[in-house]
PDB file of C-alpha atoms in Angstrom:
ATOM      1  CA  MET H   1      78.303 182.987  31.917  1.00 44.00           C
ATOM      2  CA  SER H   2      81.320 182.176  29.777  1.00 49.00           C
ATOM      3  CA  GLN H   3      84.546 182.046  31.636  1.00 60.00           C
ATOM      4  CA  GLU H   4      88.081 181.818  30.257  1.00 65.00           C
ATOM      5  CA  HIS H   5      91.289 181.189  32.240  1.00 66.00           C
ATOM      6  CA  ARG H   6      94.370 183.099  31.111  1.00 67.00           C
ATOM      7  CA  PHE H   7      97.634 184.537  32.175  1.00 70.00           C
ATOM      8  CA  ARG H   8      98.029 188.340  32.463  1.00 66.00           C
ATOM      9  CA  ASN H   9     101.328 189.844  33.516  1.00 70.00           C
ATOM     10  CA  ASN H  10     102.413 186.308  34.420  1.00 70.00           C
ATOM     11  CA  MET H  11      99.475 186.063  36.927  1.00 70.00           C
ATOM     12  CA  ALA H  12      96.678 183.485  36.539  1.00 74.00           C
ATOM     13  CA  GLU H  13      93.239 184.986  36.242  1.00 76.00           C
ATOM     14  CA  ALA H  14      89.688 184.013  35.476  1.00 74.00           C
ATOM     15  CA  HIS H  15      88.055 186.231  32.801  1.00 73.00           C
ATOM     16  CA  ASN H  16      84.290 186.386  32.555  1.00 72.00           C
ATOM     17  CA  THR H  17      83.565 187.237  28.894  1.00 76.00           C
ATOM     18  CA  ALA H  18      79.894 188.181  29.738  1.00 74.00           C
ATOM     19  CA  THR H  19      80.811 190.889  32.296  1.00 73.00           C
ATOM     20  CA  GLN H  20      84.452 191.521  31.253  1.00 74.00           C
ATOM     21  CA  GLU H  21      85.328 190.990  34.919  1.00 73.00           C
ATOM     22  CA  ARG H  22      88.830 189.802  35.722  1.00 72.00           C
ATOM     23  CA  ILE H  23      89.240 187.802  38.867  1.00 71.00           C
ATOM     24  CA  PRO H  24      92.672 186.782  40.172  1.00 68.00           C
ATOM     25  CA  TRP H  25      92.938 182.961  40.214  1.00 64.00           C
ATOM     26  CA  GLY H  26      92.029 181.672  43.657  1.00 63.00           C
ATOM     27  CA  ALA H  27      90.691 184.964  44.740  1.00 58.00           C
ATOM     28  CA  GLU H  28      87.537 183.876  46.713  1.00 61.00           C
ATOM     29  CA  VAL H  29      85.882 186.138  49.150  1.00 65.00           C
ATOM     30  CA  VAL H  30      87.511 185.822  52.585  1.00 67.00           C
ATOM     31  CA  TYR H  31      86.390 187.402  55.905  1.00 74.00           C
ATOM     32  CA  ILE H  32      88.370 186.709  59.078  1.00 73.00           C
ATOM     33  CA  ASP H  33      87.657 188.037  62.516  1.00 77.00           C
ATOM     34  CA  ASP H  34      89.425 186.599  65.456  1.00 74.00           C
ATOM     35  CA  PHE H  35      88.027 189.093  67.988  1.00 74.00           C
ATOM     36  CA  LEU H  36      91.328 190.367  68.898  1.00 68.00           C
ATOM     37  CA  HIS H  37      90.115 193.891  69.560  1.00 62.00           C
ATOM     38  CA  GLY H  38      89.195 193.288  73.252  1.00 55.00           C
ATOM     39  CA  ALA H  39      92.622 193.244  74.846  1.00 48.00           C
ATOM     40  CA  GLY H  40      94.126 196.458  73.448  1.00 52.00           C
ATOM     41  CA  GLY H  41      91.538 198.065  71.191  1.00 54.00           C
ATOM     42  CA  LEU H  42      87.740 198.125  71.012  1.00 56.00           C
ATOM     43  CA  ALA H  43      86.385 197.032  74.487  1.00 58.00           C
ATOM     44  CA  THR H  44      82.706 196.722  73.548  1.00 70.00           C
ATOM     45  CA  ILE H  45      80.734 195.740  70.521  1.00 77.00           C
ATOM     46  CA  PRO H  46      78.344 198.495  69.543  1.00 77.00           C
ATOM     47  CA  ALA H  47      74.659 198.045  69.779  1.00 77.00           C
ATOM     48  CA  THR H  48      74.185 199.769  66.452  1.00 62.00           C
ATOM     49  CA  SER H  49      76.611 200.092  63.576  1.00 53.00           C
ATOM     50  CA  SER H  50      78.953 203.045  63.867  1.00 57.00           C
ATOM     51  CA  GLU H  51      81.453 204.058  61.235  1.00 49.00           C
ATOM     52  CA  GLU H  52      83.504 205.850  63.816  1.00 50.00           C
ATOM     53  CA  ASN H  53      84.785 202.691  65.533  1.00 60.00           C
ATOM     54  CA  GLY H  54      85.317 200.837  62.241  1.00 64.00           C
ATOM     55  CA  TYR H  55      83.893 197.512  63.675  1.00 72.00           C
ATOM     56  CA  ASP H  56      81.922 195.287  61.403  1.00 76.00           C
ATOM     57  CA  TRP H  57      79.864 193.584  64.122  1.00 80.00           C
ATOM     58  CA  ILE H  58      76.796 194.835  66.061  1.00 82.00           C
ATOM     59  CA  LYS H  59      75.172 193.079  68.991  1.00 85.00           C
ATOM     60  CA  LEU H  60      71.582 192.235  69.163  1.00 85.00           C
ATOM     61  CA  ILE H  61      70.054 191.581  72.589  1.00 86.00           C
ATOM     62  CA  VAL H  62      66.528 190.422  73.346  1.00 87.00           C
ATOM     63  CA  GLY H  63      65.332 189.939  76.890  1.00 87.00           C
ATOM     64  CA  ALA H  64      64.783 191.961  80.028  1.00 84.00           C
ATOM     65  CA  ALA H  65      67.261 190.132  82.228  1.00 80.00           C
ATOM     66  CA  PRO H  66      69.376 191.036  79.958  1.00 86.00           C
ATOM     67  CA  PRO H  67      71.672 188.883  77.996  1.00 88.00           C
ATOM     68  CA  THR H  68      75.121 190.111  77.256  1.00 86.00           C
ATOM     69  CA  VAL H  69      77.441 190.270  74.242  1.00 84.00           C
ATOM     70  CA  ALA H  70      81.063 191.252  74.872  1.00 82.00           C
ATOM     71  CA  LEU H  71      84.635 190.556  73.958  1.00 81.00           C
ATOM     72  CA  THR H  72      86.425 188.658  76.672  1.00 79.00           C
ATOM     73  CA  ALA H  73      89.373 190.475  78.219  1.00 74.00           C
ATOM     74  CA  ASP H  74      92.557 188.394  77.898  1.00 72.00           C
ATOM     75  CA  GLY H  75      90.880 185.763  75.859  1.00 71.00           C
ATOM     76  CA  ALA H  76      93.468 183.729  74.114  1.00 72.00           C
ATOM     77  CA  ASN H  77      93.362 184.371  70.373  1.00 72.00           C
ATOM     78  CA  GLY H  78      90.287 186.506  70.729  1.00 75.00           C
ATOM     79  CA  VAL H  79      86.989 185.408  72.281  1.00 81.00           C
ATOM     80  CA  ALA H  80      83.508 186.900  71.943  1.00 83.00           C
ATOM     81  CA  GLN H  81      81.177 185.880  74.745  1.00 86.00           C
ATOM     82  CA  LEU H  82      77.388 185.715  74.236  1.00 88.00           C
ATOM     83  CA  ALA H  83      75.550 185.003  77.483  1.00 88.00           C
ATOM     84  CA  LEU H  84      71.979 184.405  78.326  1.00 86.00           C
ATOM     85  CA  THR H  85      70.549 184.481  81.882  1.00 86.00           C
ATOM     86  CA  SER H  86      68.481 182.053  83.786  1.00 83.00           C
ATOM     87  CA  ALA H  87      65.292 184.113  83.445  1.00 84.00           C
ATOM     88  CA  SER H  88      62.303 182.356  82.065  1.00 83.00           C
ATOM     89  CA  GLN H  89      61.627 184.379  78.982  1.00 86.00           C
ATOM     90  CA  ALA H  90      62.528 184.594  75.235  1.00 85.00           C
ATOM     91  CA  GLN H  91      66.219 185.669  75.062  1.00 88.00           C
ATOM     92  CA  ASP H  92      68.609 186.214  72.273  1.00 89.00           C
ATOM     93  CA  ALA H  93      72.209 187.253  72.237  1.00 89.00           C
ATOM     94  CA  MET H  94      73.830 187.481  68.796  1.00 88.00           C
ATOM     95  CA  LEU H  95      76.570 189.093  66.690  1.00 87.00           C
ATOM     96  CA  SER H  96      75.186 190.569  63.489  1.00 84.00           C
ATOM     97  CA  TRP H  97      76.001 192.553  60.474  1.00 82.00           C
ATOM     98  CA  GLY H  98      72.694 194.278  60.922  1.00 78.00           C
ATOM     99  CA  ASP H  99      70.691 191.985  58.500  1.00 76.00           C
ATOM    100  CA  GLN H 100      73.117 192.807  55.767  1.00 78.00           C
ATOM    101  CA  LYS H 101      73.678 189.759  53.622  1.00 76.00           C
ATOM    102  CA  GLY H 102      77.240 190.218  52.333  1.00 77.00           C
ATOM    103  CA  ILE H 103      77.805 186.457  52.206  1.00 77.00           C
ATOM    104  CA  ASN H 104      75.824 184.208  49.942  1.00 73.00           C
ATOM    105  CA  LEU H 105      74.768 181.087  52.008  1.00 71.00           C
ATOM    106  CA  LYS H 106      74.206 179.108  48.748  1.00 70.00           C
ATOM    107  CA  ALA H 107      77.707 179.777  47.363  1.00 67.00           C
ATOM    108  CA  GLY H 108      79.639 176.847  48.956  1.00 65.00           C
ATOM    109  CA  LEU H 109      81.035 178.896  51.794  1.00 71.00           C
ATOM    110  CA  GLN H 110      83.337 177.581  54.528  1.00 71.00           C
ATOM    111  CA  VAL H 111      82.891 178.686  58.191  1.00 76.00           C
ATOM    112  CA  GLU H 112      85.131 178.007  61.081  1.00 78.00           C
ATOM    113  CA  MET H 113      84.120 178.798  64.681  1.00 81.00           C
ATOM    114  CA  ARG H 114      84.839 177.387  68.176  1.00 82.00           C
ATOM    115  CA  VAL H 115      81.913 177.173  70.592  1.00 86.00           C
ATOM    116  CA  LYS H 116      82.083 176.482  74.302  1.00 86.00           C
ATOM    117  CA  PHE H 117      78.982 175.977  76.482  1.00 86.00           C
ATOM    118  CA  SER H 118      79.312 176.899  80.148  1.00 84.00           C
ATOM    119  CA  VAL H 119      75.863 175.322  80.747  1.00 82.00           C
ATOM    120  CA  LEU H 120      74.135 172.992  78.392  1.00 81.00           C
ATOM    121  CA  PRO H 121      70.736 173.917  76.974  1.00 80.00           C
ATOM    122  CA  THR H 122      67.809 172.542  78.968  1.00 80.00           C
ATOM    123  CA  SER H 123      64.134 171.765  77.969  1.00 79.00           C
ATOM    124  CA  GLY H 124      62.700 174.640  75.856  1.00 77.00           C
ATOM    125  CA  VAL H 125      66.014 176.131  75.083  1.00 81.00           C
ATOM    126  CA  ALA H 126      67.939 176.163  71.745  1.00 83.00           C
ATOM    127  CA  ALA H 127      71.513 177.353  71.232  1.00 86.00           C
ATOM    128  CA  VAL H 128      72.089 178.189  67.544  1.00 88.00           C
ATOM    129  CA  PHE H 129      75.489 179.142  66.076  1.00 89.00           C
ATOM    130  CA  GLY H 130      76.415 179.643  62.365  1.00 86.00           C
ATOM    131  CA  LEU H 131      75.167 181.875  59.626  1.00 86.00           C
ATOM    132  CA  ALA H 132      71.616 183.042  58.967  1.00 85.00           C
ATOM    133  CA  GLY H 133      69.522 185.605  57.013  1.00 81.00           C
ATOM    134  CA  ASP H 134      67.378 188.300  58.652  1.00 82.00           C
ATOM    135  CA  HIS H 135      67.088 187.923  62.432  1.00 83.00           C
ATOM    136  CA  ASN H 136      63.962 186.391  63.961  1.00 84.00           C
ATOM    137  CA  LEU H 137      63.566 185.302  67.552  1.00 84.00           C
ATOM    138  CA  ASP H 138      61.784 182.209  66.397  1.00 86.00           C
ATOM    139  CA  LYS H 139      64.752 180.350  64.848  1.00 83.00           C
ATOM    140  CA  ASP H 140      62.395 177.878  63.103  1.00 83.00           C
ATOM    141  CA  SER H 141      61.040 180.627  60.929  1.00 86.00           C
ATOM    142  CA  ILE H 142      64.411 181.639  59.454  1.00 85.00           C
ATOM    143  CA  THR H 143      64.557 180.185  56.013  1.00 82.00           C
ATOM    144  CA  GLU H 144      68.138 181.019  55.058  1.00 80.00           C
ATOM    145  CA  HIS H 145      70.693 179.485  57.416  1.00 82.00           C
ATOM    146  CA  ALA H 146      73.815 177.366  57.692  1.00 81.00           C
ATOM    147  CA  TRP H 147      74.030 176.663  61.397  1.00 87.00           C
ATOM    148  CA  PHE H 148      74.371 174.147  64.171  1.00 87.00           C
ATOM    149  CA  ARG H 149      71.733 173.704  66.834  1.00 87.00           C
ATOM    150  CA  ALA H 150      71.964 172.332  70.342  1.00 86.00           C
ATOM    151  CA  GLN H 151      68.893 171.972  72.362  1.00 83.00           C
ATOM    152  CA  ALA H 152      67.202 170.095  75.360  1.00 75.00           C
ATOM    153  CA  SER H 153      69.035 166.867  75.730  1.00 60.00           C
ATOM    154  CA  ALA H 154      72.302 168.318  74.301  1.00 51.00           C
ATOM    155  CA  ALA H 155      72.522 165.058  72.312  1.00 53.00           C
TER     156      ALA H 155
END
């Protein structure tokens, strides 16, 4: 890929000579969601994607207890709460784009999130947060991921 940097209409841009694509300088892919819809807009995250609500996320819940995924009412600056139960079974509560891979995990991306545990993971439990490829209940079998993991001793 050959790339030239130039000015066009007094605006800096990168020009890929192989694809003839022009990209404004500093125009990386940006996706921001502060989950601000809970207070005055969308009250629930849909279980399947729905164009009618215009929401990017869907929730995936695994377990009979069941776990819950919801936006927290009056959460300062927007809060999504993903809660598991105390039932002794495989459980998963996650936000997803439905296994659509719109972000390349190998392209030097930056992610910012804040995580709060109300109860620390115990033996046999792993809490995983970050980005991943296709969903699998066995987190060790997911080959594409950029995440943090807390388990057992919480160390």
